[in-house]
Coordinates of C-alpha atoms in Angstrom, one line a residue:
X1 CA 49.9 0.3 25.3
X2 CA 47.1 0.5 23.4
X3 CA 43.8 2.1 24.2
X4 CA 40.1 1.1 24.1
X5 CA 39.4 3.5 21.4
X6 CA 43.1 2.7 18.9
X7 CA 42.1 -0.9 19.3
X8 CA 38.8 -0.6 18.3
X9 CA 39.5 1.4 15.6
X10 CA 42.4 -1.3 14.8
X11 CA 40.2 -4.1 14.7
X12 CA 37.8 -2.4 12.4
X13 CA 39.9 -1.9 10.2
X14 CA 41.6 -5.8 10.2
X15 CA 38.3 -7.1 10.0
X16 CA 36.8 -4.8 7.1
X17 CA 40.0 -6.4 5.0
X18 CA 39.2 -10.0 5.8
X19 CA 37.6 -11.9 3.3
X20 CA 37.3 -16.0 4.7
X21 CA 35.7 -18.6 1.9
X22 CA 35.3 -21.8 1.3
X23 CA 36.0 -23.0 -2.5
X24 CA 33.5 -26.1 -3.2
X25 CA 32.7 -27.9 -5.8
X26 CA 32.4 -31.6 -7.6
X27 CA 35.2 -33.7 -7.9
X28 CA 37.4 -33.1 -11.0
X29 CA 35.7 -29.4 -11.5
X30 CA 39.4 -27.3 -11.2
X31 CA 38.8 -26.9 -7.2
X32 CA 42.4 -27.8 -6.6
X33 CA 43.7 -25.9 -9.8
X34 CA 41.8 -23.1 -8.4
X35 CA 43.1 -22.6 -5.0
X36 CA 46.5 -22.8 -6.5
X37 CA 46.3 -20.1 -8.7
X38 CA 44.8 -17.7 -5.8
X39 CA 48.4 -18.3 -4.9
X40 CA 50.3 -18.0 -7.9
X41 CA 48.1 -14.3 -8.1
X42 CA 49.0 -13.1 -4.9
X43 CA 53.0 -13.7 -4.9
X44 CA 52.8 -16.4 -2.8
X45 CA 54.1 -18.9 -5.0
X46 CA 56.6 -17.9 -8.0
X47 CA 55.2 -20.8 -10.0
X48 CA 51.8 -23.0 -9.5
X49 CA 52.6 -27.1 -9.7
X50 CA 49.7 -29.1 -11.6
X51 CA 47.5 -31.3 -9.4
X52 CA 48.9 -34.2 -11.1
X53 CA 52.9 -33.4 -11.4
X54 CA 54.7 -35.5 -14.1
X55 CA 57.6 -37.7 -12.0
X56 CA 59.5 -34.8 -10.7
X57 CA 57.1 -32.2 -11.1
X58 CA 55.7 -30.0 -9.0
X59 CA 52.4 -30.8 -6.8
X60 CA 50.1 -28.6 -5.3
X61 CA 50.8 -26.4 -2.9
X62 CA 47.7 -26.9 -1.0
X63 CA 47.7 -30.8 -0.9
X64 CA 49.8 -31.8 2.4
X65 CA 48.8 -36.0 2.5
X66 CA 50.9 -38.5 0.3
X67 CA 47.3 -39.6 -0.3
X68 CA 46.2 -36.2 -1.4
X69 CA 49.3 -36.1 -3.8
X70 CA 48.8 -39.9 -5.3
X71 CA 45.4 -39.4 -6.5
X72 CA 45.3 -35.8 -6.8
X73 CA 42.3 -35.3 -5.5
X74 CA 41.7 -33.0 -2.1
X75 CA 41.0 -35.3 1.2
X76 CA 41.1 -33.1 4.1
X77 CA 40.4 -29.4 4.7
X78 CA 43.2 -27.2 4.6
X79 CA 43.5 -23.2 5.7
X80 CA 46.1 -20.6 4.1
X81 CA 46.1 -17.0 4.6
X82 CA 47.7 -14.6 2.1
X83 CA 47.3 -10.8 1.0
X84 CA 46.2 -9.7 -1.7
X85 CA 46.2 -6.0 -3.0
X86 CA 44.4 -4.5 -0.1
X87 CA 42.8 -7.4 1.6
X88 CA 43.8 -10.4 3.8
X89 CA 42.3 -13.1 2.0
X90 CA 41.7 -16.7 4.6
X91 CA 40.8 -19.7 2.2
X92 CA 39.4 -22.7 3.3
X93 CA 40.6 -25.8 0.8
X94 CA 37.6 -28.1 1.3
X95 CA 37.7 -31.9 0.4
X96 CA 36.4 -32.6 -3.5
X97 CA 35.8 -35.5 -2.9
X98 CA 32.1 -36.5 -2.1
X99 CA 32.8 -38.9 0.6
X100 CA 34.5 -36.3 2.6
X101 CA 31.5 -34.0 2.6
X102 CA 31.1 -34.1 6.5
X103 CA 34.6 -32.4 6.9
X104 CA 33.5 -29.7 4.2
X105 CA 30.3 -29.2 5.9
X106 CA 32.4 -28.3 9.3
X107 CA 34.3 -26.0 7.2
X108 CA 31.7 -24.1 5.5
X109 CA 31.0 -23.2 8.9
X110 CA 33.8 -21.5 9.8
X111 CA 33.5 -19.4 6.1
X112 CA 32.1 -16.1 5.7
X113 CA 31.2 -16.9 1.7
X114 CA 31.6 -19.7 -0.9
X115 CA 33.5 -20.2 -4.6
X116 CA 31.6 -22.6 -6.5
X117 CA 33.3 -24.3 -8.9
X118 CA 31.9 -25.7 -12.1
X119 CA 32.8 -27.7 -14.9
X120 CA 31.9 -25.7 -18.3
X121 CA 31.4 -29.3 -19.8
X122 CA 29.9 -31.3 -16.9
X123 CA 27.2 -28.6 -15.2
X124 CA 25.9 -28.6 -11.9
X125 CA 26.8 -32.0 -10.4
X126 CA 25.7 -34.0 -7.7
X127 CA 28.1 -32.8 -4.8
X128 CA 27.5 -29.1 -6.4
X129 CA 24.1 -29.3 -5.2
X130 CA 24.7 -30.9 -1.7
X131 CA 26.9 -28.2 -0.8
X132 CA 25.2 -25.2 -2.2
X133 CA 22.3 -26.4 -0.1
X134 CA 24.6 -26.4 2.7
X135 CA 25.3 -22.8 1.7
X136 CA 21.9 -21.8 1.8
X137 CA 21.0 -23.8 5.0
X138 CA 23.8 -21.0 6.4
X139 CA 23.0 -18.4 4.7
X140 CA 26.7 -18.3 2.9
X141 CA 26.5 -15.9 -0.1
X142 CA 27.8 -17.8 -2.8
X143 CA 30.3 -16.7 -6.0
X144 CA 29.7 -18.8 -8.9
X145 CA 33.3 -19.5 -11.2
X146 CA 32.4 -21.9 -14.6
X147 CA 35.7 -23.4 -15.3
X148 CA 37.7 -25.0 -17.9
X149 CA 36.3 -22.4 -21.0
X150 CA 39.2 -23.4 -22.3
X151 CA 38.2 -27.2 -23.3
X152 CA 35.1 -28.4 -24.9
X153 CA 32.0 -27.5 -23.1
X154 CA 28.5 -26.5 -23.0
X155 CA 27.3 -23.1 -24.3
X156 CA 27.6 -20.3 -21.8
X157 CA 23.9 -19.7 -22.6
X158 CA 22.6 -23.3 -21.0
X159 CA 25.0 -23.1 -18.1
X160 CA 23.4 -20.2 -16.7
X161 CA 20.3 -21.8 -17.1
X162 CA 20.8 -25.0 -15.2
X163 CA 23.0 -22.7 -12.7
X164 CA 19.7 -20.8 -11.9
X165 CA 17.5 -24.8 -12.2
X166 CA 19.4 -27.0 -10.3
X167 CA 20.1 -24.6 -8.0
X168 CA 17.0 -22.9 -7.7
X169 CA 18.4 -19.3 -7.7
X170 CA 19.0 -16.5 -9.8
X171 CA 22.5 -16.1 -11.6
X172 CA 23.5 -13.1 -12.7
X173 CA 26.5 -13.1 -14.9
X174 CA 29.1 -10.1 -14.1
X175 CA 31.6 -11.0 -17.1
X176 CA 31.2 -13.2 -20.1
X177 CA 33.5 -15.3 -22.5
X178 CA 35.2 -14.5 -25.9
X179 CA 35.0 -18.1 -27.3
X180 CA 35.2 -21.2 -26.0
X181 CA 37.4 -24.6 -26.1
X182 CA 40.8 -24.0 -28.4
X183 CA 38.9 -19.8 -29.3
X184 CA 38.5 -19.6 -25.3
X185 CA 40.7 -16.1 -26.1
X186 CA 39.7 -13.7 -23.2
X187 CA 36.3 -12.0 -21.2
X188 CA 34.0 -9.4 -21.4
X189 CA 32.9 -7.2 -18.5
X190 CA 29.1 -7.0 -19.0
X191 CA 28.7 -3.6 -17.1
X192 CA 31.6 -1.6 -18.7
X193 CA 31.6 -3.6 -22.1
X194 CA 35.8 -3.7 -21.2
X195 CA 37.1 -6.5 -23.2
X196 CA 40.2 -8.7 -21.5
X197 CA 42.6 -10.9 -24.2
X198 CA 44.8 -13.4 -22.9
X199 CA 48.2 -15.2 -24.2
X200 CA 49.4 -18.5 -23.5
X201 CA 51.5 -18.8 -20.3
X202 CA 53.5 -21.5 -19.7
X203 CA 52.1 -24.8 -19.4
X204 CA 49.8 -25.4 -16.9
X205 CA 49.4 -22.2 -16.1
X206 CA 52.7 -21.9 -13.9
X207 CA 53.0 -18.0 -14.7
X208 CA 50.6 -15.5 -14.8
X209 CA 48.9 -14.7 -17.7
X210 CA 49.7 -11.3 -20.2
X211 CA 46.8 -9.1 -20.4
X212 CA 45.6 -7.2 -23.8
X213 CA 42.8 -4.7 -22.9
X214 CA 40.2 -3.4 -25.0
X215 CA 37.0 -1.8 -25.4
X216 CA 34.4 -4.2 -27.0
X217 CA 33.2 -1.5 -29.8
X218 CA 36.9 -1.4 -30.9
X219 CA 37.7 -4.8 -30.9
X220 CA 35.3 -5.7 -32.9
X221 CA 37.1 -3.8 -35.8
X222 CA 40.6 -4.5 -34.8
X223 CA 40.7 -8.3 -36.5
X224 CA 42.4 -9.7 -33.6
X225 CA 38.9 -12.1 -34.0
X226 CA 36.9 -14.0 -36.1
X227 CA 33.7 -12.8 -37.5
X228 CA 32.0 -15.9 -35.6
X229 CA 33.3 -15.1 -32.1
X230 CA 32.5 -11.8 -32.0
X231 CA 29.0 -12.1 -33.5
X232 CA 28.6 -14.9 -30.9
X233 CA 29.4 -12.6 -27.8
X234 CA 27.7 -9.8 -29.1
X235 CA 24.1 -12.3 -29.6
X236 CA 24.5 -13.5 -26.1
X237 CA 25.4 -10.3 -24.5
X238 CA 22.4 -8.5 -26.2
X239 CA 19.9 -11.5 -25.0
X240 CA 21.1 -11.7 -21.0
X241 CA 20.4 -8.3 -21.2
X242 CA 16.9 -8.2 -22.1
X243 CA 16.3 -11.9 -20.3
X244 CA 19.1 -12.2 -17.5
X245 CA 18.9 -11.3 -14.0
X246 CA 20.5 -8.1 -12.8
X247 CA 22.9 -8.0 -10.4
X248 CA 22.8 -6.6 -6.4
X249 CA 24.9 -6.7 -4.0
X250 CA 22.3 -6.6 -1.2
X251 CA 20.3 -9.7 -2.8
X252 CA 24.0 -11.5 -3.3
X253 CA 24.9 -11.0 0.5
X254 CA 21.4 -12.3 1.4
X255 CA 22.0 -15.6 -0.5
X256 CA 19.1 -15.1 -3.6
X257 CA 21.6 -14.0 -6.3
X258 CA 25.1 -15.7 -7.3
X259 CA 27.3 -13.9 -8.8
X260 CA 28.6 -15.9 -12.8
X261 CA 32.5 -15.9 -14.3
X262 CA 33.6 -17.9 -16.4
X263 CA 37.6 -18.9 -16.8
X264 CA 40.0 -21.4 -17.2
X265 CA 42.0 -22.2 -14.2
X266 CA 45.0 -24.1 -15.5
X267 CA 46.2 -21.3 -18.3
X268 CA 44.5 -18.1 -15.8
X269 CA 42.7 -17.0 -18.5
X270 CA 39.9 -14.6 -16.1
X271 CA 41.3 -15.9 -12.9
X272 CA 43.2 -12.2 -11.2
X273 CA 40.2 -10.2 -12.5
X274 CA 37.8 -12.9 -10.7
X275 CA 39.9 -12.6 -8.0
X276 CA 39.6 -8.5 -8.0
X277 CA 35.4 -9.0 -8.4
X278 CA 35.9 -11.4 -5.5
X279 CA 37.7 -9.0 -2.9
X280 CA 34.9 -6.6 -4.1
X281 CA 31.8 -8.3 -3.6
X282 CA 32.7 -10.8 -0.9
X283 CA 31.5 -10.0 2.8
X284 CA 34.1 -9.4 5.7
X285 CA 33.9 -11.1 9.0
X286 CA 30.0 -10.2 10.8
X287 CA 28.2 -11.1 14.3
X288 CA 27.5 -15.0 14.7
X289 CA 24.8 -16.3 16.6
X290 CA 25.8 -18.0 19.9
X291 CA 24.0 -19.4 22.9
X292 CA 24.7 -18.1 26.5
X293 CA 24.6 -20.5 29.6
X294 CA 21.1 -19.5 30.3
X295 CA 19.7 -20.4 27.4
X296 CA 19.1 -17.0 25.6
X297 CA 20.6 -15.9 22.1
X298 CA 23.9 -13.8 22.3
X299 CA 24.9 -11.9 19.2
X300 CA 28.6 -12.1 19.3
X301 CA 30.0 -8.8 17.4
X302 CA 33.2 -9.4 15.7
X303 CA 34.8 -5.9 16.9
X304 CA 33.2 -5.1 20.2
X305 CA 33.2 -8.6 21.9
X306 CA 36.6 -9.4 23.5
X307 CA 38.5 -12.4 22.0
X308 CA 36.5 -15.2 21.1
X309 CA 36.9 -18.6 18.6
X310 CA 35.7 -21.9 18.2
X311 CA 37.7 -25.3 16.9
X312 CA 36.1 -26.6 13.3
X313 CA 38.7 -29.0 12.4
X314 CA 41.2 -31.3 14.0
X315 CA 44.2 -32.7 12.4
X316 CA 46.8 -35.0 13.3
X317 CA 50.8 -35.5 12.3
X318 CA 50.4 -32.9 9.7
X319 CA 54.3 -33.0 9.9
X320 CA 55.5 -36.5 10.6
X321 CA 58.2 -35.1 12.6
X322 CA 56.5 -34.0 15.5
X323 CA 53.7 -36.4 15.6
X324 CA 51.6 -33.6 17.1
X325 CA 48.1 -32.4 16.3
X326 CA 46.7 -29.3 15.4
X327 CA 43.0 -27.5 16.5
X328 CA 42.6 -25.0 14.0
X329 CA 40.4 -22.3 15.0
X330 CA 38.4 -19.6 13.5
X331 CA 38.6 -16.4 15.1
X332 CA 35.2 -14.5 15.6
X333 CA 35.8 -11.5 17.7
X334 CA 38.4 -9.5 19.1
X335 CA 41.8 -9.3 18.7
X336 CA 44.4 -12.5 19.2
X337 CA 47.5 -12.5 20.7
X338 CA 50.5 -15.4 21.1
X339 CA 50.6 -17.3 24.6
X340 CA 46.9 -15.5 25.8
X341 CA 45.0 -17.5 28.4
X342 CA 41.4 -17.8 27.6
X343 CA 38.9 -20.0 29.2
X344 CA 37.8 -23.2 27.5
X345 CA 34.4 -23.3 27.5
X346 CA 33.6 -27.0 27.7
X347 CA 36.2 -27.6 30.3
X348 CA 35.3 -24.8 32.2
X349 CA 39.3 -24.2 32.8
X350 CA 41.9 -21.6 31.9
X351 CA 44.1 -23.2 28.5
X352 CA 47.4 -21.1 27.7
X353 CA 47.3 -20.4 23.5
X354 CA 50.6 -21.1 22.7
X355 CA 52.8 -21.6 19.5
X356 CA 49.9 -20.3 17.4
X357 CA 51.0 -20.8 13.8
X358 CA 49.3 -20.2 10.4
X359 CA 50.1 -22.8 7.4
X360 CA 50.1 -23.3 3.8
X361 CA 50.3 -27.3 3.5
X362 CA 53.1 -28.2 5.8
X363 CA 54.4 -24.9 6.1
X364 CA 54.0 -23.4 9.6
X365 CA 54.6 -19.5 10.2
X366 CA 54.1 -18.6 13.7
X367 CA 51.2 -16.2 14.7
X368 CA 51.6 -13.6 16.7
X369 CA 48.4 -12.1 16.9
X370 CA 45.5 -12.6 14.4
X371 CA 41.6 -11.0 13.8
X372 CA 38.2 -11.9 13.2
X373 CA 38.1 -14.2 10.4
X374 CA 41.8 -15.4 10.6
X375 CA 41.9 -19.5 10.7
X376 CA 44.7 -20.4 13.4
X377 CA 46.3 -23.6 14.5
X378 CA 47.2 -24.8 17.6
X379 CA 48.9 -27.4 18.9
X380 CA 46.4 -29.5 20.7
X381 CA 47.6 -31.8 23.8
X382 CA 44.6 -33.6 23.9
X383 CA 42.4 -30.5 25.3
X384 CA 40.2 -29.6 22.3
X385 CA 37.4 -31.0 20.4
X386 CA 35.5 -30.1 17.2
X387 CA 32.9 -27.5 18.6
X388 CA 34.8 -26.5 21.2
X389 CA 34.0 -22.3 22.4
X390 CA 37.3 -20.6 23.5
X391 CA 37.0 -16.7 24.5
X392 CA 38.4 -14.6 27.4
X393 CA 34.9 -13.6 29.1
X394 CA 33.4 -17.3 28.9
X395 CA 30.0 -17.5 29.6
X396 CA 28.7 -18.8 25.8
X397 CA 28.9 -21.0 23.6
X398 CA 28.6 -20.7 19.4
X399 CA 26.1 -23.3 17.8
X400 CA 27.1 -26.7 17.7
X401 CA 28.5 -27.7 14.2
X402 CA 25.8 -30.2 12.5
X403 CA 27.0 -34.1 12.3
X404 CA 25.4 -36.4 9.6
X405 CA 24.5 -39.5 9.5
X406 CA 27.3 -42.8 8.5
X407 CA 26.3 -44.3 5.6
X408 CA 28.9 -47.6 5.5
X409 CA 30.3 -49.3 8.7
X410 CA 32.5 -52.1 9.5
X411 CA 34.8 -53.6 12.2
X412 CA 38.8 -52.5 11.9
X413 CA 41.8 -54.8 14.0
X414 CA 45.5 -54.7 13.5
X415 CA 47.1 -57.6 12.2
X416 CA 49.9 -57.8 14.7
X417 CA 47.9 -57.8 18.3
X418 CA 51.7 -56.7 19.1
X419 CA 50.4 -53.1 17.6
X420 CA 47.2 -52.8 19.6
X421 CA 48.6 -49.6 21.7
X422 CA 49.4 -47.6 18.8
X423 CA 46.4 -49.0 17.0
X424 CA 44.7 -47.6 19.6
X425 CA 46.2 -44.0 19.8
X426 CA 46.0 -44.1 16.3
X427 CA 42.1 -44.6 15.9
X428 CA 41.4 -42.2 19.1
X429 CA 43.1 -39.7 17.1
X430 CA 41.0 -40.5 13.9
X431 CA 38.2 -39.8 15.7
X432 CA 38.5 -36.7 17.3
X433 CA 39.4 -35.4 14.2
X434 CA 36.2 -36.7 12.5
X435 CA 37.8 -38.8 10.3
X436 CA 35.8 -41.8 11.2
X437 CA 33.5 -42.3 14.1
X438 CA 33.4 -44.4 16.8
X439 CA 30.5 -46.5 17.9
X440 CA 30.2 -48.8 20.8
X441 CA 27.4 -51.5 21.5
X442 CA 24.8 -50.3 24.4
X443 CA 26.9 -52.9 26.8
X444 CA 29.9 -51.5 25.4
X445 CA 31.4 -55.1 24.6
X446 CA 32.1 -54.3 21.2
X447 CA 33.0 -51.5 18.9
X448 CA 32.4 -50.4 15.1
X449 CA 33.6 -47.8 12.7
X450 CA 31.5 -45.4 10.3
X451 CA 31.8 -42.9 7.9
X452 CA 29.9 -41.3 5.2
X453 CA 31.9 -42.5 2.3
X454 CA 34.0 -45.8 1.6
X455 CA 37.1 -43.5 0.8
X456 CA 37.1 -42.3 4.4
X457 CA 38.2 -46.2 5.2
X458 CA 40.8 -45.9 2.9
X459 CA 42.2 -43.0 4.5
X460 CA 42.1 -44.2 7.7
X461 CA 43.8 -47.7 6.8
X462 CA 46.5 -45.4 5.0
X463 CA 47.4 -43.5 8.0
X464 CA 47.2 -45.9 10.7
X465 CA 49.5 -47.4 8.1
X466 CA 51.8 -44.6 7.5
X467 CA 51.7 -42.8 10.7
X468 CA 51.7 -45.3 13.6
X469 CA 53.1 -48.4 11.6
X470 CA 50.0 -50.7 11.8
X471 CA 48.7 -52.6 9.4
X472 CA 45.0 -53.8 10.0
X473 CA 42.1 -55.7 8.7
X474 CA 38.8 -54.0 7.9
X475 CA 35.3 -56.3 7.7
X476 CA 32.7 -53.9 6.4
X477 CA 29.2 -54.4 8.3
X478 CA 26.2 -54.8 6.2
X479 CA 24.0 -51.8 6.7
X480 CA 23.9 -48.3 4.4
X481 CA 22.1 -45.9 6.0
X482 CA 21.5 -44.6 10.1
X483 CA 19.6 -42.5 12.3
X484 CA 19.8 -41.4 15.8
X485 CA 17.2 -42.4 18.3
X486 CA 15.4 -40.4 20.9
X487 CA 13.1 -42.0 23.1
X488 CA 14.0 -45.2 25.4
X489 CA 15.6 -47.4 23.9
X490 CA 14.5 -50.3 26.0
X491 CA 11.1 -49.7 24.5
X492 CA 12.3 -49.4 20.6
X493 CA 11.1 -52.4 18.2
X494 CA 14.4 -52.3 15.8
X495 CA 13.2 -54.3 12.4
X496 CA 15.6 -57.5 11.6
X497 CA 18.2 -56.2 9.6
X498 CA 19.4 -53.2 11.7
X499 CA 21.6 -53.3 15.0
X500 CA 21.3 -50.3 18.3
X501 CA 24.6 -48.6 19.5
X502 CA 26.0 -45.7 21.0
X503 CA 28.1 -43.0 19.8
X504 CA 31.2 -41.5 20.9
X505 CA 28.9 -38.5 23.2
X506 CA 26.8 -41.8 24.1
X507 CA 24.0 -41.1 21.9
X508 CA 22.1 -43.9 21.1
X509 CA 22.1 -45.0 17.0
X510 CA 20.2 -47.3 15.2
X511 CA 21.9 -48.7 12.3
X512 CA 19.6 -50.5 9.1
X513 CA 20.1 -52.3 6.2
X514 CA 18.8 -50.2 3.4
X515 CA 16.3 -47.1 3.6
X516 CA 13.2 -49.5 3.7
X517 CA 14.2 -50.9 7.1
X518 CA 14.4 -47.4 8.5
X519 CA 11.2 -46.7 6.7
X520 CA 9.5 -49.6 8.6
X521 CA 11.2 -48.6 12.2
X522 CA 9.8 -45.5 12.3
X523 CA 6.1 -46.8 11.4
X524 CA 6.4 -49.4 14.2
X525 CA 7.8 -46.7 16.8
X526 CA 5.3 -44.0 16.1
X527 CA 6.5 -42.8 19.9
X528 CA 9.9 -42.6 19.0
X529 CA 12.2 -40.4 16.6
X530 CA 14.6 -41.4 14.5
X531 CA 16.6 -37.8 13.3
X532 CA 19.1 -37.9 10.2
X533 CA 21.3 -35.5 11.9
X534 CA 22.7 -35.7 15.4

């Protein structure tokens, strides 16, 4: 049996090799390519499949949905857990694409740090800025990875710069490129001046790369080369040194520095020595802020507070098969073990944790115990909900994951009225994962659907289609933007284009026609408040 003291010391030492992150990023930026390659690096794939697979190629390892696969693009969250050297690295796949921003959002929660991805040819994009904000609103320390050196792109120079603009924070590059495009031949490490080369691999990237190493001094001689590459690196290295930020560790944890690489994804060209920097720099599991059933703050420390977790995510008939769904969990304290009963928080009950598994796409491995940091799933009868507190002394409850407001909403049906039951079961289960939400008029005659982006219709049509057989019809609603309302809403004078209902926890929402509508609500309710976030 273990003792007080051993499993102390045990879980110190789990938790100080945990490393949980988020990758996030615009669509297109190598996200998906990426995550892949974190795999390919730490043996647990023998060969990485493109994103887009030719007909009987390989696909992605991380992408689970037929939908996912089809359009190569990331849709839902997913969780893996793999080693790597001396750590126990937890990544957290978030969605790419920009209408699925609320389920990456509920994600970056559950992360320690963040990857940011970005295109060496496109710059800080739109979504890039959304979620770094989200990042900083957390205070998630963020690595910064400028992909696809080796195609066509901006000069390293100005990508730093709008890094640091856009972003408003200071970059501090720790390596730097030898060329760029078809010369994109290898990286420099700024604080050693150790020079990486790289050979092809096999397309795509499906091997891992062959490493040359060198000392910069040297390889300037050596004619491996040309003249205009290495005069190129040496001008830039020589002027981020006298102009660029310098690096620390402290300021990096604290969310004012980001860390700069720069590699190339699909051949690996930078992508294990990233990954070393990574493990280095990136924090393990810490205390989280929760809130105890009087009101006051509770610190909950990840090695001296029994077990504790909380559910970020929900997902349904992630194999078809069993037509079950999964609460995956993060763990924040203390240690896990299979079949433990720990009290629900919400429910105020006892819940039994059983067949606990861990999963690369549709690959389940059963857990059989797991540590701060670790991302869990669990087969979920119906008892959890996004938010939910689990722990064994009760008693608290961790902050309640932000929700943001529907932009688009319409009116779903099936087709066949014969398919209403599993229409319904289907959309109930939609919900609760956050796929969609659920809104109901204030006399609850009639309902609605919404979601931030358009795409998240599409998914839903797709697997109400694909998973419970029903084919339905969709009507979208003519309103873009949404609020929640406190104050009475008897007494609320909603403008003509805009329509009241209630959420799924009953909350009462106003919904408007464009962002001039909301703008004349809240002048002609000066005692009500309309808040963008619920």
């Amino acid at each position: 049996m273990t003792t007080g003291t051993s499993l102390l010391s045990e879980l110190a030492a789990a938790t100080a090799r945990r490393r949980t992150f988020a990758i996030i990023s615009h669509p297109d930026a190598g996200k998906t390519t990426l995550t892949e390659k974190l795999l390919l690096y730490s043996g647990l794939i023998r060969t990485a499949g493109m994103v887009r697979g030719r007909k009987g190629g390989k696909v992605t390892a991380s992408d689970w949905m037929g939908m996912e696969q089809e359009r190569g693009i990331s849709i839902t969250a997913s969780a893996m857990q793999f080693p790597y050297k001396d750590a126990v690295i937890n990544l957290l796949d978030t969605p790419g694409h920009q209408d699925f921003s609320e389920d990456t959002y509920r994600t970056l929660t559950a992360a320690d740090s963040a990857i940011m991805v970005i295109d060496a040819a496109k710059g800080v994009e739109a979504q890039t800025r959304k979620l770094f904000a989200v990042c900083r609103l957390r205070r998630i320390p963020v690595l910064t990875l400028i992909n696809k050196m080796d195609l066509p792109g901006r000069p390293p120079l100005d990508l730093m710069t709008e890094v640091e603009q856009a972003l408003n924070t200071h970059a501090s590059a720790i390596n730097w490129p030898v060329g760029s495009g078809n010369e994109f031949a290898g990286i420099v490490t700024r604080a050693d001046r150790r020079v990486q080369l790289f050979t092809k691999t096999a397309p795509g990237g499906a091997t891992k790369v062959n490493v040359e190493n060198f000392v910069l001094a040297d390889l300037a001689n050596s004619g491996r080369l040309s003249r205009d590459v290495m005069a190129q690196v040496q001008h830039d290295l020589e002027l981020i040194e006298i102009a660029g930020n310098p690096f620390s560790h402290e300021q990096f944890l604290d969310g004012q520095v980001t860390p700069v690489f720069f590699a190339s994804a699909l051949t690996n060209f930078g992508i294990e020595s990233f990954l070393d920097a990574f493990v280095q720099l990136a924090p393990s599991p810490s205390s989280r802020p929760a809130d105890r059933d009087d009101g006051t703050e509770l610190s909950v420390d990840p090695i001296e507070m029994p077990f504790s977790a909380y559910v970020f995510k929900l997902q349904a008939n992630m194999n078809p098969k069993h037509r079950d769904s999964t609460a995956f969990l993060r763990v924040c304290s203390g240690r896990f073990e299979r079949d433990m009963v720990v009290k629900h928080h919400r429910l105020n009950r006892e819940v039994r944790l059983s067949r606990p598994h861990s999963l690369v796409a549709q690959e389940r491995s059963t857990v059989e115990e797991a540590y701060p940091g670790d991302i869990i799933g669990i087969i979920n009868p119906g008892l959890f909900a996004i938010g939910d507190t689990i722990s064994l002394t009760g008693g608290f409850n961790f902050r309640p994951l932000p929700q943001f407001q529907p932009e688009i909403f319409a009116r779903i049906r099936p087709s066949d009225v014969g398919k209403r039951k599993a229409f319904d079961k289907g959309m109930w289960q939609m919900a609760q994962e956050g796929t969609v939400q659920i809104m109901r008029s204030l006399n609850d005659q009639e309902s609605l659907i919404a979601a931030v982006g358009r795409l998240q219709f599409d998914v839903l049509q797709y697997r109400l289609r694909h998973e419970y057989r029903v084919e339905t019809v969709l009507d979208q609603l003519p309103f873009s933007c949404s609020a929640w309302l406190e104050g009475d809403p008897n007494t609320f004078k909603p403008p003509s284009a805009s329509m009241v209902v209630k959420d799924q926890r009953d909350r009462v929402v106003v919904l408007f026609g464009d962002q001039l509508m909301k703008t004349i609500a809240r002048d002609r309710n000066p005692d009500h408040t309309l808040r963008d976030m619920g």
